[in-house]
mmCIF file of C-alpha atoms and ligand atoms in Angstrom:
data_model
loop_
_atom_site.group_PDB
_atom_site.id
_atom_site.type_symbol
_atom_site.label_atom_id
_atom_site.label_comp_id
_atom_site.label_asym_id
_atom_site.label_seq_id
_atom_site.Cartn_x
_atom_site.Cartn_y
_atom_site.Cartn_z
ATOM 1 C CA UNK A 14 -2.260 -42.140 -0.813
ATOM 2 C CA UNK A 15 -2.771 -40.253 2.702
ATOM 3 C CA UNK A 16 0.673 -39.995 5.004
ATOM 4 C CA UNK A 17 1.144 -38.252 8.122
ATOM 5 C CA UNK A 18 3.768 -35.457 6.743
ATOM 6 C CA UNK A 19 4.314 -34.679 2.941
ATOM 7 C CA UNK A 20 7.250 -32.362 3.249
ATOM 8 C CA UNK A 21 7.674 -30.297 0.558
ATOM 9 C CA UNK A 22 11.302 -29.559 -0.413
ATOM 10 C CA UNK A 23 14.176 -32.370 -0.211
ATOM 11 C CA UNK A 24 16.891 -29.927 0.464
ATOM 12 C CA UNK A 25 18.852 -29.419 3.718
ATOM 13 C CA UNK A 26 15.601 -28.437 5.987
ATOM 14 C CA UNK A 27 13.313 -31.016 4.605
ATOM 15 C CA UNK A 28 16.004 -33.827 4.720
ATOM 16 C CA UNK A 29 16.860 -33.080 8.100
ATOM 17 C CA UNK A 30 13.085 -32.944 9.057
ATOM 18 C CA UNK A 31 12.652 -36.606 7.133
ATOM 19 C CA UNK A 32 15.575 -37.680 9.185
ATOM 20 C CA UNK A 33 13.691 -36.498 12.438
ATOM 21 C CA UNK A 34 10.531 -37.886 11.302
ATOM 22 C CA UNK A 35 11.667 -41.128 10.029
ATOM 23 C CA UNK A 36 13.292 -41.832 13.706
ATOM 24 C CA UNK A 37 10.031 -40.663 15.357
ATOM 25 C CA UNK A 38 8.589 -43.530 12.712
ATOM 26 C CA UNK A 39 6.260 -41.337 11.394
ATOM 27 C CA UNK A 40 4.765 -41.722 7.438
ATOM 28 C CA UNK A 41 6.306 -39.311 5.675
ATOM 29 C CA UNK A 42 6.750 -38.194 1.792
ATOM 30 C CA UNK A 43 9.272 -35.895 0.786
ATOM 31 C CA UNK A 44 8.490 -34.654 -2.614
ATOM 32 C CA UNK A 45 11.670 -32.675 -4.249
ATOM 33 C CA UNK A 46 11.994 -31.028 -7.612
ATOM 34 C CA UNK A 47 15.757 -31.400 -7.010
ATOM 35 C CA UNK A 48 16.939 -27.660 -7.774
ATOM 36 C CA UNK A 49 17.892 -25.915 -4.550
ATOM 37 C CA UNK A 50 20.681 -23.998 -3.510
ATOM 38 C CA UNK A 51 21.992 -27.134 -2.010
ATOM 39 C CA UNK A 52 22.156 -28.535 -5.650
ATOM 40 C CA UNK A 53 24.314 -25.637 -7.018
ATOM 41 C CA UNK A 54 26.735 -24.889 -3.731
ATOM 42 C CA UNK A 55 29.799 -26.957 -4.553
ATOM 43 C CA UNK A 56 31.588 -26.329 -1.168
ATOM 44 C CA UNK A 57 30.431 -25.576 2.272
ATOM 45 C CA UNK A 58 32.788 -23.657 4.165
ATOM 46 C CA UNK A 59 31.382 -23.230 7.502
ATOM 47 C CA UNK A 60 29.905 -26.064 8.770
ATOM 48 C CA UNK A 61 30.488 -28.226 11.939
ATOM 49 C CA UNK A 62 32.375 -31.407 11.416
ATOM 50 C CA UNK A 63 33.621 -30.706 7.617
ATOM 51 C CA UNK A 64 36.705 -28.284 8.235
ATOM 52 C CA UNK A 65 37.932 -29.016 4.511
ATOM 53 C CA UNK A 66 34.107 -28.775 3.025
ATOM 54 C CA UNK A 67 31.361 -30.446 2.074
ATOM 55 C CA UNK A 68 28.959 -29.826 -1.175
ATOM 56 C CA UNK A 69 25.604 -29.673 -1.442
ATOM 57 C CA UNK A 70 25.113 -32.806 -3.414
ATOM 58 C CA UNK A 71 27.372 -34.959 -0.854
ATOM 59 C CA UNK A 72 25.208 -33.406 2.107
ATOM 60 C CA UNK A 73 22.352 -34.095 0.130
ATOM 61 C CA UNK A 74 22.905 -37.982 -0.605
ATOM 62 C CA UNK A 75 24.068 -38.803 2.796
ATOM 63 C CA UNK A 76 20.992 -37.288 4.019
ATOM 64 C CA UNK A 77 18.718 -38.898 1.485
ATOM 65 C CA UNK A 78 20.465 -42.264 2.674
ATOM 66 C CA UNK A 79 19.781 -41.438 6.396
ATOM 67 C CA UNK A 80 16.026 -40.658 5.616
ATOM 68 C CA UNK A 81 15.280 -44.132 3.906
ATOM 69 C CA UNK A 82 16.700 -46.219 6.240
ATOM 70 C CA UNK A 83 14.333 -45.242 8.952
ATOM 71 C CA UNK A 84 11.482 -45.110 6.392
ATOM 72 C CA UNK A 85 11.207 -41.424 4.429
ATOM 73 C CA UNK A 86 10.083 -41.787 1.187
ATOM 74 C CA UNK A 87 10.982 -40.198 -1.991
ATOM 75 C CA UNK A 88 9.581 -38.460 -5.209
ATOM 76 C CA UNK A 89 10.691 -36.337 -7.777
ATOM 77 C CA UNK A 90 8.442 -34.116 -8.634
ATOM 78 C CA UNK A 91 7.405 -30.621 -8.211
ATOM 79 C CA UNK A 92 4.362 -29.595 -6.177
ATOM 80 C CA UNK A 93 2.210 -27.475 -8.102
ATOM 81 C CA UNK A 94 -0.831 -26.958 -5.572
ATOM 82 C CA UNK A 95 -1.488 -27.528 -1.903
ATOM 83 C CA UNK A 96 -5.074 -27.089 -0.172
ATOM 84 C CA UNK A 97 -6.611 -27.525 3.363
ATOM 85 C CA UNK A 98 -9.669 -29.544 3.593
ATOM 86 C CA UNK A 99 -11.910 -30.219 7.301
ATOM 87 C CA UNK A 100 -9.192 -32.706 8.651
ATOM 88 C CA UNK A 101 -6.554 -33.235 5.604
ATOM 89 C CA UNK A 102 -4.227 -31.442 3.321
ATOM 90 C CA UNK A 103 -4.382 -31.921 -0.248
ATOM 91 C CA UNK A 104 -1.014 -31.947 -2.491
ATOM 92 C CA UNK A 105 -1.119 -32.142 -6.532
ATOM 93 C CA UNK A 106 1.848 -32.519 -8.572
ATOM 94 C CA UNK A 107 3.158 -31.817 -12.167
ATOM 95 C CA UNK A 108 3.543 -35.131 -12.890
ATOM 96 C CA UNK A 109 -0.444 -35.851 -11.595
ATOM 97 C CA UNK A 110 0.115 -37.592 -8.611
ATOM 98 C CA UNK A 111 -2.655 -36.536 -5.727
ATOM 99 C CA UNK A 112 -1.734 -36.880 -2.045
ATOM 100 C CA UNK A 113 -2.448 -36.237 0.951
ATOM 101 C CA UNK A 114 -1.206 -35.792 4.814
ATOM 102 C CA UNK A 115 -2.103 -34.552 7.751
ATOM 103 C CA UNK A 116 0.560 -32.161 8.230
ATOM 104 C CA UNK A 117 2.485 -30.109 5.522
ATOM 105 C CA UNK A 118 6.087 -28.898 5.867
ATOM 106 C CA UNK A 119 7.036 -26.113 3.341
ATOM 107 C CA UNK A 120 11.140 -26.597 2.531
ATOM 108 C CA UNK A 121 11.189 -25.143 -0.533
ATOM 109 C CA UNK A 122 14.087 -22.495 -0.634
ATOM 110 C CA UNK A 123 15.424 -19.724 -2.477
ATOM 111 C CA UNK A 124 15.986 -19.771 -6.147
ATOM 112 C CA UNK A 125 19.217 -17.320 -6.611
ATOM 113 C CA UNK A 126 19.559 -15.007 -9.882
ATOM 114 C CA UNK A 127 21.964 -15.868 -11.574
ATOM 115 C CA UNK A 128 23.034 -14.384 -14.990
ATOM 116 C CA UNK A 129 23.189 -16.021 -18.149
ATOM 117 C CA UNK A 130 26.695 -17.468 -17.712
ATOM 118 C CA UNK A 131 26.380 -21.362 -17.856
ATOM 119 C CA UNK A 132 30.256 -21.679 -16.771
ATOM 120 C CA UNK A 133 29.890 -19.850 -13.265
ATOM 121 C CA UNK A 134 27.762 -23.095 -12.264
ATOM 122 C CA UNK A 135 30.564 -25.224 -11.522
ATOM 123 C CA UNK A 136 32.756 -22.757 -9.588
ATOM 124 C CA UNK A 137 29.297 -21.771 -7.211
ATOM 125 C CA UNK A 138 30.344 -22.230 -3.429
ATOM 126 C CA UNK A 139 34.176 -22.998 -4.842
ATOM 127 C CA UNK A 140 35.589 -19.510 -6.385
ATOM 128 C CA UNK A 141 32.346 -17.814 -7.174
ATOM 129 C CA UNK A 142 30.001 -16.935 -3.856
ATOM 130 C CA UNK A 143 26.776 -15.086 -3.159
ATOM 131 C CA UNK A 144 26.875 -15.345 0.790
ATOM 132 C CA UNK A 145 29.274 -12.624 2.443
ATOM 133 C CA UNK A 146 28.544 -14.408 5.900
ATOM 134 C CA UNK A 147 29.142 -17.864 4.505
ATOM 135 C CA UNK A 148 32.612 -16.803 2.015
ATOM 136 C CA UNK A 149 33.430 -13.672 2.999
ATOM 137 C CA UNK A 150 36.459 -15.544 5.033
ATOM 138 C CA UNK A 151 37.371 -17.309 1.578
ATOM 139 C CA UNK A 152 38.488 -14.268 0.054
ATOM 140 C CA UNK A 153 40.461 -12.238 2.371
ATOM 141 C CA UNK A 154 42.839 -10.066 1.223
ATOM 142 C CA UNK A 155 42.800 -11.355 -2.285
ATOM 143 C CA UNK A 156 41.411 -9.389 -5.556
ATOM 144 C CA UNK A 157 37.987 -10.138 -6.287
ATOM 145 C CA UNK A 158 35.542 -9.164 -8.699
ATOM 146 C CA UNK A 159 31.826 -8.634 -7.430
ATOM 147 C CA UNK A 160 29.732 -8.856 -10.348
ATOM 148 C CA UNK A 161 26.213 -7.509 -9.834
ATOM 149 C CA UNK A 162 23.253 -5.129 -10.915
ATOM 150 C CA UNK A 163 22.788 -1.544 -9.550
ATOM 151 C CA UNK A 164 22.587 -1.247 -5.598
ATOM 152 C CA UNK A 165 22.584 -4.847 -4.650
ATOM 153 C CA UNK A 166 26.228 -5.200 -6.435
ATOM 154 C CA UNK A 167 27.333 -2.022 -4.847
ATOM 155 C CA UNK A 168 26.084 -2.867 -1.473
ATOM 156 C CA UNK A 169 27.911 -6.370 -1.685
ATOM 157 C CA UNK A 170 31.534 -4.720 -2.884
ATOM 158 C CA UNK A 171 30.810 -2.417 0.430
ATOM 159 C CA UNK A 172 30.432 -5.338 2.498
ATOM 160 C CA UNK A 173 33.234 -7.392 1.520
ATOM 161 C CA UNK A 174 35.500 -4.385 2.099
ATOM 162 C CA UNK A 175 36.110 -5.879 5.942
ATOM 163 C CA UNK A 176 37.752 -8.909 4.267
ATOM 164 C CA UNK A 177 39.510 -7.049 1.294
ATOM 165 C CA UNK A 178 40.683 -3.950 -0.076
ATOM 166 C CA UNK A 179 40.755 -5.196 -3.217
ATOM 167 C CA UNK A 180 37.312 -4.808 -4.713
ATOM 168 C CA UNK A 181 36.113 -4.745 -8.238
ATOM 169 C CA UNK A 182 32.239 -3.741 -8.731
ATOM 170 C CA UNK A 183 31.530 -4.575 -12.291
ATOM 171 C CA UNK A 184 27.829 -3.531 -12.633
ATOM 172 C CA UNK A 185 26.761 -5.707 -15.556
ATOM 173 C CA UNK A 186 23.056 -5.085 -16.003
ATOM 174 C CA UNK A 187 24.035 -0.964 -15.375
ATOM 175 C CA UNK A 188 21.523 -0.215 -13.075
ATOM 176 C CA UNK A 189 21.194 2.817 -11.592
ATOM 177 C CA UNK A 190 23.528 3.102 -8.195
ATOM 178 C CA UNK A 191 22.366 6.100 -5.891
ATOM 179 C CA UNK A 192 24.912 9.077 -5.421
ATOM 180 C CA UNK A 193 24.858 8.017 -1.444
ATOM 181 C CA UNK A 194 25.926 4.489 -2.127
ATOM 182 C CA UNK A 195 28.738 5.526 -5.312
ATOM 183 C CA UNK A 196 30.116 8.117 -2.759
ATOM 184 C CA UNK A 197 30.715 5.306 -0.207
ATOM 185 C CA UNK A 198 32.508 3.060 -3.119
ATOM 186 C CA UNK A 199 34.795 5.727 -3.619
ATOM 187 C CA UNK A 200 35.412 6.556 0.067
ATOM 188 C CA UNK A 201 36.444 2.335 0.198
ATOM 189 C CA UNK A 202 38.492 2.731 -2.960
ATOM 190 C CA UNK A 203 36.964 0.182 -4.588
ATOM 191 C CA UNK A 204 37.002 -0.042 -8.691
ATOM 192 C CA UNK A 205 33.722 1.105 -10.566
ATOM 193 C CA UNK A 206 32.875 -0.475 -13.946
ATOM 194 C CA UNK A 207 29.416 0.397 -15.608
ATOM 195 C CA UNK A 208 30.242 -2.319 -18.204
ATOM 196 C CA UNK A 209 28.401 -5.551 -19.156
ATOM 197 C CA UNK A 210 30.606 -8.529 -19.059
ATOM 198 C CA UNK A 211 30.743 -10.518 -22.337
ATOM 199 C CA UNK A 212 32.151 -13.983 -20.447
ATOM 200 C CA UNK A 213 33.272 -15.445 -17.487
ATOM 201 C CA UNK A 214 36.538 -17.412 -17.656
ATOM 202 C CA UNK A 215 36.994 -20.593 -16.059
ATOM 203 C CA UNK A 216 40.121 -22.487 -15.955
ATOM 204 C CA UNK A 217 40.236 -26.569 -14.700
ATOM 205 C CA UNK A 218 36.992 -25.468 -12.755
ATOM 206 C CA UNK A 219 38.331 -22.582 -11.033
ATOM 207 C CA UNK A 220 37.033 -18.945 -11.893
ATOM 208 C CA UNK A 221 40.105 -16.712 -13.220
ATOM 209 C CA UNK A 222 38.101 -13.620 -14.366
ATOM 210 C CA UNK A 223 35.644 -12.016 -16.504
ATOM 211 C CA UNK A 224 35.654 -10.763 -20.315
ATOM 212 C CA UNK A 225 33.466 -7.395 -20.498
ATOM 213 C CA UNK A 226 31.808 -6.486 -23.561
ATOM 214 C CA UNK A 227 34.635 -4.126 -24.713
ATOM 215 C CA UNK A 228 37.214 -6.422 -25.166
ATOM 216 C CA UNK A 229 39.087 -5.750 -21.827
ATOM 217 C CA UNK A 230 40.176 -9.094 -19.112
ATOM 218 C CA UNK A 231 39.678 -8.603 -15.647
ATOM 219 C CA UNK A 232 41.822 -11.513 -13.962
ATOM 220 C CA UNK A 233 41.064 -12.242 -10.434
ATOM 221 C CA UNK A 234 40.696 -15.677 -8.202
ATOM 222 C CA UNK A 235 37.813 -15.072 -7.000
ATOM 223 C CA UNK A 236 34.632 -13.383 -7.227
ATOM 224 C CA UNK A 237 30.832 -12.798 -5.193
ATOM 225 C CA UNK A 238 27.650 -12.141 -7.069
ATOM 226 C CA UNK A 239 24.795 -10.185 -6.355
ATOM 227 C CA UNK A 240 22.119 -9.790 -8.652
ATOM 228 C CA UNK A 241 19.344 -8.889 -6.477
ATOM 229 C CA UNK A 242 15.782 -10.339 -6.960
ATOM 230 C CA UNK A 243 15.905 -13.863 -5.927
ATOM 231 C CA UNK A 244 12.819 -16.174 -6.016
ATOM 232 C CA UNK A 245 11.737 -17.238 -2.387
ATOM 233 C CA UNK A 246 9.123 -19.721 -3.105
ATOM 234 C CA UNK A 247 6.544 -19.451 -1.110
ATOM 235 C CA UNK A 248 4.309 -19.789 -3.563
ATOM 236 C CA UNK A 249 2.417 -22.996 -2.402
ATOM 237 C CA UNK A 250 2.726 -21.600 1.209
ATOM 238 C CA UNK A 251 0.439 -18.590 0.063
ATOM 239 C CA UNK A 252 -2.186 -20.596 -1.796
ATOM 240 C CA UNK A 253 -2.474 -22.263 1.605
ATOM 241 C CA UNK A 254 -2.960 -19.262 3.035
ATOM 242 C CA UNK A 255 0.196 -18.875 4.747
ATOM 243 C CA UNK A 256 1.340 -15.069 5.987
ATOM 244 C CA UNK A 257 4.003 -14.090 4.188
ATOM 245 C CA UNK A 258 6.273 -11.066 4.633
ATOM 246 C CA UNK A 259 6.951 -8.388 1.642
ATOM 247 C CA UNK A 260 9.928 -10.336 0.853
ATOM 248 C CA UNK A 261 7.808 -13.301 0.467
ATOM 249 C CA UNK A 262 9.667 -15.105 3.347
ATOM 250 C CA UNK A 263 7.331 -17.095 5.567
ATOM 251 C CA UNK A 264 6.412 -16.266 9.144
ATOM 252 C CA UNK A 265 6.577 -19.145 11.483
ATOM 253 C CA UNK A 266 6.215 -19.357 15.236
ATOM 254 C CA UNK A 267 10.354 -19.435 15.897
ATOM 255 C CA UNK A 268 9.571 -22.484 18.783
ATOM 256 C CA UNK A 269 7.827 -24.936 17.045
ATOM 257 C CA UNK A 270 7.792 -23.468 13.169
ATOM 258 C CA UNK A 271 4.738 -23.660 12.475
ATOM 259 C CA UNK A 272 2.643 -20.609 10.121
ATOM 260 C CA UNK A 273 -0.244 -19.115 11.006
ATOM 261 C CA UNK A 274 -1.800 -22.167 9.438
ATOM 262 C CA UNK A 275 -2.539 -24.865 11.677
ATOM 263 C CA UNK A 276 -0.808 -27.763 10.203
ATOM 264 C CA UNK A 277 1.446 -26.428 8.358
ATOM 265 C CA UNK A 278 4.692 -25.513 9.099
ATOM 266 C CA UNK A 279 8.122 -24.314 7.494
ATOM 267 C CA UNK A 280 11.791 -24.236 7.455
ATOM 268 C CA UNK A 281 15.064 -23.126 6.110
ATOM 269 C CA UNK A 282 15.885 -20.469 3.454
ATOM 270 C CA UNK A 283 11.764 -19.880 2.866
ATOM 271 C CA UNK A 284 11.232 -18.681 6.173
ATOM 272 C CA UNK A 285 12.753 -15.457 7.846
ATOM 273 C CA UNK A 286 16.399 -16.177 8.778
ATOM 274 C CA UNK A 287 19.872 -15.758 7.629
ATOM 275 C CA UNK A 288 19.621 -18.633 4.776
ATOM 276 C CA UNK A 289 22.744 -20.947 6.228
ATOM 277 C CA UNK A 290 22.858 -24.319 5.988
ATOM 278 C CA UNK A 291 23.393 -25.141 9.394
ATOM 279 C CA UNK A 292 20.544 -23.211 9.991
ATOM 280 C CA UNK A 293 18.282 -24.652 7.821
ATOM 281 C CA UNK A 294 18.654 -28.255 9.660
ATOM 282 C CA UNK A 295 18.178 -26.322 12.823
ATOM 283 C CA UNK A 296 14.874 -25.567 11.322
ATOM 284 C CA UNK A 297 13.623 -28.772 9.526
ATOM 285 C CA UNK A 298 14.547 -30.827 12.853
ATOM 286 C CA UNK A 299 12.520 -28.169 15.095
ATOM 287 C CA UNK A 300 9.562 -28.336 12.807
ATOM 288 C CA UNK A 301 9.555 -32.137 13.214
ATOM 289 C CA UNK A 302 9.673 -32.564 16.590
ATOM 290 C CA UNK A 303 6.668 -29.908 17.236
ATOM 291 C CA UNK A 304 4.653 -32.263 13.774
ATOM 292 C CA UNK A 305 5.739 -35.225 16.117
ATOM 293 C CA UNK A 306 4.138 -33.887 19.063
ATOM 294 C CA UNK A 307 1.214 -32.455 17.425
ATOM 295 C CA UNK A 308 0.548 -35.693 15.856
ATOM 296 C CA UNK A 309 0.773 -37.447 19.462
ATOM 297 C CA UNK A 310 -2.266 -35.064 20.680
ATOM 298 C CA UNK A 311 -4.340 -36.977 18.072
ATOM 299 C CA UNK A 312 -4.681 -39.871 19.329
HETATM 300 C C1 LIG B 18 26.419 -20.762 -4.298
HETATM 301 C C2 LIG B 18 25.912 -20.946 -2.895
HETATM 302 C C3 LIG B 18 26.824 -21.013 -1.860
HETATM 303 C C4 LIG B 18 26.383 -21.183 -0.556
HETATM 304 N N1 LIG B 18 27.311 -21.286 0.443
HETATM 305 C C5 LIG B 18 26.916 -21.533 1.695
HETATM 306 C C6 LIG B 18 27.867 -21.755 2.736
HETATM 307 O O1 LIG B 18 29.087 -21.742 2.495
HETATM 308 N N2 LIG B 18 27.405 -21.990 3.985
HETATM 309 C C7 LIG B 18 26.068 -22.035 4.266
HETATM 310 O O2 LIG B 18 25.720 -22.263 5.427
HETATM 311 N N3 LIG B 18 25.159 -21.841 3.306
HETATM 312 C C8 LIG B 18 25.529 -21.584 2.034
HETATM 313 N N4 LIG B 18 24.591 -21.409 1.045
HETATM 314 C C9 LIG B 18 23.143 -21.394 1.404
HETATM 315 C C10 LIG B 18 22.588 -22.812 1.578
HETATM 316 O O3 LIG B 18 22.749 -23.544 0.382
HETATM 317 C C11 LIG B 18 21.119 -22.699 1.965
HETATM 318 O O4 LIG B 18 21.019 -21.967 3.175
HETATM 319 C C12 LIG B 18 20.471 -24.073 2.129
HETATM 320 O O5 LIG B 18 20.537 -24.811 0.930
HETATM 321 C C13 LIG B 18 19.020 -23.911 2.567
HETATM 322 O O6 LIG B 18 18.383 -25.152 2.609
HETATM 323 P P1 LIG B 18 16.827 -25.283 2.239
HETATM 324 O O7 LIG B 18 16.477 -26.684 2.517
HETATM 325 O O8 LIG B 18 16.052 -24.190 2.877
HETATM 326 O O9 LIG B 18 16.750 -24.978 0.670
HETATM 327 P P2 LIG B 18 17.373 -25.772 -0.579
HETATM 328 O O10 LIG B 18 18.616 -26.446 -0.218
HETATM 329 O O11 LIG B 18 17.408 -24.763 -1.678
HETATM 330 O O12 LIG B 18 16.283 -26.873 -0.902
HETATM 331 C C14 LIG B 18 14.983 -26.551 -1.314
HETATM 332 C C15 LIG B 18 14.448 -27.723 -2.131
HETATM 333 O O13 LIG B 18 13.050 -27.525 -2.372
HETATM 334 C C16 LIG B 18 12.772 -27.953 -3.709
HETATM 335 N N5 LIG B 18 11.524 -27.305 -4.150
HETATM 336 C C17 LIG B 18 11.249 -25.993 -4.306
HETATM 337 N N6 LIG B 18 9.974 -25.812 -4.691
HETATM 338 C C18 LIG B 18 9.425 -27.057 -4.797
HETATM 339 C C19 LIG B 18 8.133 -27.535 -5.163
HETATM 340 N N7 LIG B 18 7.125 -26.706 -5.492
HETATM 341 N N8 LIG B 18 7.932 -28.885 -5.177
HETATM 342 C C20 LIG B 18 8.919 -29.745 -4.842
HETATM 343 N N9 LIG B 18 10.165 -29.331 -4.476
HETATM 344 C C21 LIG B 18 10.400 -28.007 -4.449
HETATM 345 C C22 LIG B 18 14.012 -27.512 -4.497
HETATM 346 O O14 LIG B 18 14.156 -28.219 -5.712
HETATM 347 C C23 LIG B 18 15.124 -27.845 -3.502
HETATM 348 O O15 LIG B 18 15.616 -29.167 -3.673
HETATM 349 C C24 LIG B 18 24.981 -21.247 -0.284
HETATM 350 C C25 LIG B 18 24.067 -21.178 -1.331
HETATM 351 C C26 LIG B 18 24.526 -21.042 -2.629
HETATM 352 C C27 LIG B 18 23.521 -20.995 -3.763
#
């Protein structure tokens, strides 16, 4: 089956793009493995025209919805290799189906570390946050627990410390934190605990604090994590041929988003930016209208 655009990635960039590219009544496929950070955030704070919120998954349907009824279609699936042939792209999935398209557009996102603590899930975005710039706001002057490994966890208690003074670092894996960076904690007064937590607590879907491993129950409303080592996946982007930066974030032109790689282009969290959602559908509608008008010199 051969389509103009296969975008792959049905989060907030590649809906947006669908949305663009459905009302520009291109062909276009968006193929979505359906595990983003847009599945797991169950509140956004900060965007335009939802002062009490939004999640992921409402932002998500509604955009689905908007993309089919101007023609977008859908699959679940993952894409598990992309290549470039003389005049057409060529896109293989897990499940087996082969496609292609004239033009690719990489969505695919961030997957964030998260520990092993299946009852954070459903306070993500609500009471637990990763995003200073997104939630810093939510916990002003209120007790919060940052929950981390080594330097990343440090470095996050340090910059919450504009919208608190009441900081908890518990550093759970017990990575090493340099001297420069455990002086600064101190300087901030903020709590130091080089003890792995046994369980968080979650009450009626709202985090109320954290069991560590030696019995003891840290109580507080709220807390950020910060892990470190997040997957940016880029992965197909590379075996495309794609530049990629050491973080593995992809390079685009920042006018039209498009890689190095003629053809294809990218958007949202994958690329170089500050991974916001309002961002991200800045992205996926810039890449379409530059597919659009590359398309148009086709003909
Ligand atoms: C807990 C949490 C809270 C957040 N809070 C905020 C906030 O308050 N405000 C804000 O602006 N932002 C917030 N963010 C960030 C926001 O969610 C992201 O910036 C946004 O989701 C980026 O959109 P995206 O389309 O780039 O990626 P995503 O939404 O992650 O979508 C990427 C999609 O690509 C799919 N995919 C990946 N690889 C493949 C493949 N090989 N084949 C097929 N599909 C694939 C994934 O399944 C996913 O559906 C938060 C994130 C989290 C996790």
């Amino acid at each position: 089956m051969e389509y103009e655009v296969i975008i792959i990635g049905g989060g907030i960039a590649g809906l947006q793009a669908a949305i663009q590219l459905g009302r520009a009544q291109r062909s276009a496929l968006v193929i979505d493995s359906n595990q983003g950070r847009s599945n797991l955030c169950r509140t956004y704070h900060n965007i335009l025209g939802w002062p009490d919120g939004v999640s992921g998954e409402q932002l998500r349907k509604l955009g689905r919805q908007q993309a089919e009824s101007v023609g977008i279609q859908f699959m679940e699936d993952t894409v598990i290799s992309a290549e470039k042939g003389d005049h057409i792209f060529r896109v293989k999935t897990k499940q087996g189906s082969a496609l292609e398209a004239k033009r690719i557009l990489i969505a695919t996102g961030i997957l964030d570390r998260i520990p092993d603590m299946p009852e954070i899930y459903q306070c993500l975005g609500s009471s637990v946050y990763i995003c200073p710039d997104c939630d810093g706001y939510e916990i002003k002057d209120q007790l919060t627990l940052v929950a981390g490994s080594g330097n990343p966890g440090a470095n996050m208690a340090l910059t919450l410390s504009y919208w608190t003074d009441r900081l908890i670092y518990i550093n759970h894996e017990q990575k090493k934190v340099d001297s420069r960076i455990m002086k600064k904690l101190k300087e901030k007064n903020i709590q130091y605990i080089h003890i792995p937590i046994k369980e968080a607590i979650v009450e009626k879907g709202d985090f109320t604090g954290f069991q560590l491993a030696d019995g003891r129950l840290l109580s507080a409303g709220k807390c950020f994590l910060a892990f470190g080592g997040n997957e940016v996946r880029s992965g197909i982007a590379k075996q495309l041929g794609v530049e990629v930066l050491e973080n593995n974030h992809i390079k685009v032109n920042r006018r039209t988003q498009e890689t190095n790689v003629k053809g294809v282009w990218a958007a949202g969290d994958v690329t170089v930016h500050s991974e916001q959602t309002a961002i991200a559908m800045g992205d996926g509608l810039q890449a379409a209208i530059w597919i659009h008008k590359s398309l148009l010199q086709e003909k």
